[in-house]
Tab-separated table of C-alpha atoms and ligand atoms in Angstrom:
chain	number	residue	atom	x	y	z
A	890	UNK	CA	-4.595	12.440	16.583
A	891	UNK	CA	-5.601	15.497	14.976
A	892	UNK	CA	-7.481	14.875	11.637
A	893	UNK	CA	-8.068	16.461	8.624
A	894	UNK	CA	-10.360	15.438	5.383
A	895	UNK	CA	-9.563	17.422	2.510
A	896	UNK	CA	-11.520	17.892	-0.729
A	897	UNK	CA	-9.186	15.947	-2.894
A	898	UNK	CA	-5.658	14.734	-3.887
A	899	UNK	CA	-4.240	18.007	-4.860
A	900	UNK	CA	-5.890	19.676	-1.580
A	901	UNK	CA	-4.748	16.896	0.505
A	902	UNK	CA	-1.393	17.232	-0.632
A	903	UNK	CA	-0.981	20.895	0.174
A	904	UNK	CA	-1.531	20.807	3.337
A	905	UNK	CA	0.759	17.653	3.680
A	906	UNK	CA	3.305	20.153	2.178
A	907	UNK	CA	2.281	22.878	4.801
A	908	UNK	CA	2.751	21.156	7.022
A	909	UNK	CA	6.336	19.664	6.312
A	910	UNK	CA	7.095	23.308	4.896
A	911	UNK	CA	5.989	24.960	8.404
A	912	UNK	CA	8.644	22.167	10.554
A	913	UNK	CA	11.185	23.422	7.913
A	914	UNK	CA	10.696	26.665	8.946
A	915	UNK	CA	10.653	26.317	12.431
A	916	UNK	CA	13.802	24.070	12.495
A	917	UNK	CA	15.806	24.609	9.222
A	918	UNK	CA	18.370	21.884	10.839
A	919	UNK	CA	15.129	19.493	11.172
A	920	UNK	CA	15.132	15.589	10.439
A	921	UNK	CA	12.805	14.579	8.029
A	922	UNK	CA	11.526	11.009	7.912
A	923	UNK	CA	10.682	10.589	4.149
A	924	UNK	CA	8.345	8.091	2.299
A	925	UNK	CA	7.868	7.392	-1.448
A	926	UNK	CA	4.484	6.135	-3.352
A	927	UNK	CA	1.633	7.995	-5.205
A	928	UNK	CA	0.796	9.838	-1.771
A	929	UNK	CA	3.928	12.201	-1.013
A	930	UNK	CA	4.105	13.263	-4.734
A	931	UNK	CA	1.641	16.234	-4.728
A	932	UNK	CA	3.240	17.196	-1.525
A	933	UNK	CA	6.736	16.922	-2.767
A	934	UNK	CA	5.799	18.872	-6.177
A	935	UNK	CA	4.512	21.742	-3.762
A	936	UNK	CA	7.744	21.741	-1.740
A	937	UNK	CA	9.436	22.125	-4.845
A	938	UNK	CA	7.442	25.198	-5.802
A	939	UNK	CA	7.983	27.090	-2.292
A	940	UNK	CA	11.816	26.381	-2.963
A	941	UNK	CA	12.417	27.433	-6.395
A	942	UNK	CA	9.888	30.799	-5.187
A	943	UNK	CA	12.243	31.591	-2.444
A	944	UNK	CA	10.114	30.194	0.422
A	945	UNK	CA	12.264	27.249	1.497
A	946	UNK	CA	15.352	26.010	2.291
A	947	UNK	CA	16.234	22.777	2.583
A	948	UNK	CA	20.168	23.397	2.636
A	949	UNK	CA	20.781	22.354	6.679
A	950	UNK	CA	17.611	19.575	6.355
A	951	UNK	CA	18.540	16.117	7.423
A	952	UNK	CA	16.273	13.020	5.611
A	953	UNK	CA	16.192	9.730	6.274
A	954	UNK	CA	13.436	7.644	3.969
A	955	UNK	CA	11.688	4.878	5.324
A	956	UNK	CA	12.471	2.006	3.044
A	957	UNK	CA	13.636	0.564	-0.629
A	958	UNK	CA	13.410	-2.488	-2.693
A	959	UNK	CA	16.036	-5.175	-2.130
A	960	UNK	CA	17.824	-5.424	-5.131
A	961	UNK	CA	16.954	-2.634	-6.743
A	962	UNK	CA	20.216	0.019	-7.888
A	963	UNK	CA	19.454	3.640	-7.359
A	964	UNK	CA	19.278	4.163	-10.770
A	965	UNK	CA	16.785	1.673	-11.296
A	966	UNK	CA	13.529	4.315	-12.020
A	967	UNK	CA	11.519	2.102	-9.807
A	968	UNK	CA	13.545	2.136	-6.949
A	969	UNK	CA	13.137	4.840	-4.119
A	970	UNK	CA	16.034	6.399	-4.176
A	971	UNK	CA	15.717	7.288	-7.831
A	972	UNK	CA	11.743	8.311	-7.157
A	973	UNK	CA	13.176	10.494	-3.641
A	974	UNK	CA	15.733	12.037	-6.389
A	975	UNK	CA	13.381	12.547	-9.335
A	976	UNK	CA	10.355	13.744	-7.267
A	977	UNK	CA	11.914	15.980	-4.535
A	978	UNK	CA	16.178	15.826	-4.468
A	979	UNK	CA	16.794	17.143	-7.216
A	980	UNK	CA	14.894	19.635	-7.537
A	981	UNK	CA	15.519	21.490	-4.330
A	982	UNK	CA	19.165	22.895	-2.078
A	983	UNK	CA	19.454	19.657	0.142
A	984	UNK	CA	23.017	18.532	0.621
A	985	UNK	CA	23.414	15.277	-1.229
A	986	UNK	CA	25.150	13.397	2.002
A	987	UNK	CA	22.500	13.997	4.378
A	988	UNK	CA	19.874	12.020	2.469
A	989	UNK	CA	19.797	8.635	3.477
A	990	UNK	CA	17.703	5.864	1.430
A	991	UNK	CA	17.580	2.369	2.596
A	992	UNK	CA	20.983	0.358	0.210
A	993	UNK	CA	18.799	-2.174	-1.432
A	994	UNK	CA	21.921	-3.560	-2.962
A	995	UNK	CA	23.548	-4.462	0.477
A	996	UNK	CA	25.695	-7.152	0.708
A	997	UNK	CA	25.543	-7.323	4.093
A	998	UNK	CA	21.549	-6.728	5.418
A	999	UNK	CA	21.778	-7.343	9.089
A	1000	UNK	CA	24.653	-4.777	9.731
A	1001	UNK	CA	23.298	-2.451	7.291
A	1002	UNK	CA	20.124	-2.535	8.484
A	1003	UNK	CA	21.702	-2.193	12.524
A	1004	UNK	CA	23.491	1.068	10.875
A	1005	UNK	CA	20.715	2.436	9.898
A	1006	UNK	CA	19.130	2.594	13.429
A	1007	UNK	CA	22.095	3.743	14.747
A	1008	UNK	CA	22.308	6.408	12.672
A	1009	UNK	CA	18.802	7.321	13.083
A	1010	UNK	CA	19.212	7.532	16.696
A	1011	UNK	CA	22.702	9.402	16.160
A	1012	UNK	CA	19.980	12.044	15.346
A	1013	UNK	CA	17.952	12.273	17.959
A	1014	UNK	CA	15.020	10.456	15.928
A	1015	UNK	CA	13.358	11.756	13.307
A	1016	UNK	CA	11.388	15.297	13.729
A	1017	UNK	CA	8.552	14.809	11.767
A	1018	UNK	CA	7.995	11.553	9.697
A	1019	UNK	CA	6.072	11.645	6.668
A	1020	UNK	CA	4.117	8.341	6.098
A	1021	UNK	CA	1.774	7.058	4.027
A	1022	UNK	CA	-0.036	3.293	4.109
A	1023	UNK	CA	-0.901	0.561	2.195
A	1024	UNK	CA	-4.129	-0.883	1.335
A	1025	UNK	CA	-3.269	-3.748	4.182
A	1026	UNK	CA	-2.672	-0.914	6.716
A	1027	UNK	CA	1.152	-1.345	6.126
A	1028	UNK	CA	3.725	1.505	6.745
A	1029	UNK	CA	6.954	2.198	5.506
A	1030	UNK	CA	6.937	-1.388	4.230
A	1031	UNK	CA	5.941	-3.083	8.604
A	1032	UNK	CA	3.368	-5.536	6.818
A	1033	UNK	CA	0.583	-7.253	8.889
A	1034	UNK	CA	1.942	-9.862	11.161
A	1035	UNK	CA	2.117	-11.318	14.415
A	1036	UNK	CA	4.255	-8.707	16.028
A	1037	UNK	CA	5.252	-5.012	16.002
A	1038	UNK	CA	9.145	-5.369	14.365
A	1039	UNK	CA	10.894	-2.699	16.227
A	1040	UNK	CA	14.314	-2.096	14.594
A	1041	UNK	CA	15.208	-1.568	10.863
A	1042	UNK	CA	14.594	-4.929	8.940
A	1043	UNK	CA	14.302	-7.040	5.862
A	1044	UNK	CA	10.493	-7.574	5.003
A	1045	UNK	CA	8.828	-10.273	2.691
A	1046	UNK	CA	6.345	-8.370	1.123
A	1047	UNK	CA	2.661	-9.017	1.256
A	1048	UNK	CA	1.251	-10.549	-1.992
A	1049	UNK	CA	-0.905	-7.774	-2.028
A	1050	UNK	CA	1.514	-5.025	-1.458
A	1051	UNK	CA	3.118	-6.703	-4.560
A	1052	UNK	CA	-0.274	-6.427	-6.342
A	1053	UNK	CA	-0.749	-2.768	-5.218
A	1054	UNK	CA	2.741	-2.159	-6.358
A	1055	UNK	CA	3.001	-3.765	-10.003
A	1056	UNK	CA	1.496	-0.809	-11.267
A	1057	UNK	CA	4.529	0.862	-11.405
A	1058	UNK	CA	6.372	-1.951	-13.104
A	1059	UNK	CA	6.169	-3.974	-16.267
A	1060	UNK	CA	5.014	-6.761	-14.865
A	1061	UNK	CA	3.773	-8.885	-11.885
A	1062	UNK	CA	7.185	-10.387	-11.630
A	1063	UNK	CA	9.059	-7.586	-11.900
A	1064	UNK	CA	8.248	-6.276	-8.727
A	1065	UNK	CA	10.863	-7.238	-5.618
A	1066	UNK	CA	9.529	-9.873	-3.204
A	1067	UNK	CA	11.232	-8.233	-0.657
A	1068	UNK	CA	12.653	-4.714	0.423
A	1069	UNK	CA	14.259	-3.181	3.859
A	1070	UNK	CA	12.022	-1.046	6.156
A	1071	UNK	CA	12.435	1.090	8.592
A	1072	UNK	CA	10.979	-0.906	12.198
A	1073	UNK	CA	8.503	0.635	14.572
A	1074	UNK	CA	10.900	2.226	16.758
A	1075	UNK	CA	12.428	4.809	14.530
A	1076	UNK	CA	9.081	5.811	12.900
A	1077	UNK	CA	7.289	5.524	16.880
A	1078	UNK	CA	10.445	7.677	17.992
A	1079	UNK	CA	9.619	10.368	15.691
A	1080	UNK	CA	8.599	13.592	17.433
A	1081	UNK	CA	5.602	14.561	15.154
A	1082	UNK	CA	3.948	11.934	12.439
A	1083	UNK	CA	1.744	13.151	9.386
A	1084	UNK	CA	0.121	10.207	7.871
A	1085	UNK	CA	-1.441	10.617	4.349
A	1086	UNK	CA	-3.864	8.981	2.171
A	1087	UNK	CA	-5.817	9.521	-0.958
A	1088	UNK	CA	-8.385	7.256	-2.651
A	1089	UNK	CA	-11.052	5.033	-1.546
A	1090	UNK	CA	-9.023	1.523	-1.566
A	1091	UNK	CA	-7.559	3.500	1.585
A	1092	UNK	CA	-10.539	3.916	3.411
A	1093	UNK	CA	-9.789	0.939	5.570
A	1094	UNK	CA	-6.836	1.378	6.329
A	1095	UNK	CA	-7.168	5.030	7.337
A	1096	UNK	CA	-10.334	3.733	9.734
A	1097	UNK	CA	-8.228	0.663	11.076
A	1098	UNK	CA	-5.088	3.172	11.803
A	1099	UNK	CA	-7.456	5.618	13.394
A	1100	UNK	CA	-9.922	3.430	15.133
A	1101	UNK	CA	-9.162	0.456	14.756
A	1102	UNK	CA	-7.687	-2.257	17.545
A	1103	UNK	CA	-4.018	-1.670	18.251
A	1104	UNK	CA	-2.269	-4.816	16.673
A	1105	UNK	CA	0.025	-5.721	13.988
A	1106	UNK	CA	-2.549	-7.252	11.870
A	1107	UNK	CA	-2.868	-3.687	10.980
A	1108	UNK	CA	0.391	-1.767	11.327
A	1109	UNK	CA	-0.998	1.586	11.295
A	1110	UNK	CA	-3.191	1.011	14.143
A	1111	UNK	CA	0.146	1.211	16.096
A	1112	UNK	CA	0.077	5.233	15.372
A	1113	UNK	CA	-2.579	5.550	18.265
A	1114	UNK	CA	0.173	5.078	20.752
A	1115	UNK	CA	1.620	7.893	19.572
A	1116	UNK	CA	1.197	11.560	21.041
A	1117	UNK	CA	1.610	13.516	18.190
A	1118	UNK	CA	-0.001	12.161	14.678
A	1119	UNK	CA	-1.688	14.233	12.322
A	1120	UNK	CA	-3.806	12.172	9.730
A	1121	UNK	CA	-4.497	14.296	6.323
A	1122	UNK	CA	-6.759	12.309	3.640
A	1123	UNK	CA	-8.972	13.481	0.861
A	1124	UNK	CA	-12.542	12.757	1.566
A	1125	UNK	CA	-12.376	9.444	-0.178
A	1126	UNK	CA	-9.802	7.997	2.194
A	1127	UNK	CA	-11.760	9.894	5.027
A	1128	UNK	CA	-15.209	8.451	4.035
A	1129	UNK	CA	-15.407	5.609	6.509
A	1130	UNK	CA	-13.838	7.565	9.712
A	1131	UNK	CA	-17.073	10.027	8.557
A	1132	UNK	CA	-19.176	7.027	8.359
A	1133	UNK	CA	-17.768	6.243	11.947
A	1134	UNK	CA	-18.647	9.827	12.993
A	1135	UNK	CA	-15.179	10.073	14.327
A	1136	UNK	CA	-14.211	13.914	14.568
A	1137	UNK	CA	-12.167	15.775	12.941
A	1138	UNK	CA	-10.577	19.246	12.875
A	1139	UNK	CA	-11.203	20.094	9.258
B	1205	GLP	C1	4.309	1.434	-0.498
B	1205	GLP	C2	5.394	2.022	0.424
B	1205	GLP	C3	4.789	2.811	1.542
B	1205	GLP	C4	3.633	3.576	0.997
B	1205	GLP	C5	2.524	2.637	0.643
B	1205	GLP	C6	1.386	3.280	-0.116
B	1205	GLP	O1	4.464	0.131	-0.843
B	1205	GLP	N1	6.346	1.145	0.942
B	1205	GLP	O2	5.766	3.610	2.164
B	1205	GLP	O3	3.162	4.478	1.962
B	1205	GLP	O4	3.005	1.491	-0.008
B	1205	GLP	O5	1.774	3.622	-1.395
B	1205	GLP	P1	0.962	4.627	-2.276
B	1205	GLP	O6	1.143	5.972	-1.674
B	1205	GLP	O7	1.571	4.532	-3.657
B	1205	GLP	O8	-0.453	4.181	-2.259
């Protein structure tokens, strides 16, 4: 893993986007893995400024996003297809067809969710997968269990993702019990990972996906397996792997 701690949110985000901007470049046809939260926003918002300055093209780029809210519609503002629309989309030349967002409206989960895979590996995987994590160590929305789910699945969520998450809603209740996430395979399949994090409450979770024992009590941890992860937090997020004295490139 290559590591870097950045000043802040705004700092951590731009090199997030530099480094999503500089795989664009390099492969204009590239697969991105996408993920939604308060992370990848700063990022996004600086991908949107290269475009509309002429520095980026997103017109051949492929995305697949790592997970939605059962039984939320896309238009439903808390849903990830509408934040993926709203925060990046939008906003940039990326052919409408070749985004894909988990259907949180599915009739039909299991196939869905087997479609998904398949379309995923259809790809050739995933070039670079943006993730961030939860407070619990989750990503995309793999919460802590007994085992590493490999393929594409339905996910109860975690009382405390749905604590972490009713910010963003009315109320409590309001937020879905459950949503469909990507499974370790397709994210582990990825050629290159960039996981982000801001903000202390992440501190753990960045240690325990860094350093931490490789187990699905702490989903993140899995990343260690991988040969090509680069971890970007702001120094809050980075202040226990400092505390650790694990090293880092920046
Ligand atoms: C959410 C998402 C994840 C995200 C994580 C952290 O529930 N499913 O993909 O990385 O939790 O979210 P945030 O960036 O808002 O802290």
């Amino acid at each position: 893993m290559r590591i870097y701690i950045e000043k802040d949110y705004d700092a951590m985000s731009r090199r997030a986007a530099t480094v999503i901007a500089g795989e664009i470049l390099h492969n204009p046809a590239c697969v991105l893995g996408l993920a939604t939260g308060s992370t990848p926003e700063g990022a996004y918002k600086y991908l949107v400024d290269w475009h509309k300055q002429g520095l980026l093209s997103f017109k051949d780029v492929l995305s697949v996003n790592l997970d939605e809210y059962v039984g939320l519609a896309p238009s439903h503002d808390q849903s990830y297809r509408y934040f993926m629309q709203s925060n990046l989309f939008d906003h940039v030349d990326i052919v409408p067809e070749n985004t894909r967002v988990p259907d949180g409206l599915t009739k039909a989960p299991a196939a869905f969710c087997a479609d998904y895979d398949a379309y995923i590996r259809s790809l050739g995987y995933v070039d670079m997968q943006l993730l961030g994590i939860g407070r619990n160590g989750h990503i995309g929305f793999n919460e802590p269990g007994d085992c590493f789910v490999k393929e594409t699945h339905v996910v109860d969520l975690a009382e405390s993702t749905i604590d972490a998450n009713a910010r963003f809603f009315a109320s409590r209740d309001d937020v879905p019990k459950q949503a469909i996430s990507m499974g370790m395979g397709a994210i582990m399949g990825a050629k290159k990972i960039l996981l982000a994090a801001s903000g202390e409450e992440k501190a753990d979770a960045i240690l325990g996906a860094v350093t931490g024992t490789i187990s699905p009590r702490c989903p993140g941890s899995i990343l260690q397996l991988h040969p090509n992860v680069v971890v970007i937090v702001d120094e809050a997020a980075g202040s226990k792997l400092r505390a650790a004295g694990v090293s880092v490139c920046g």
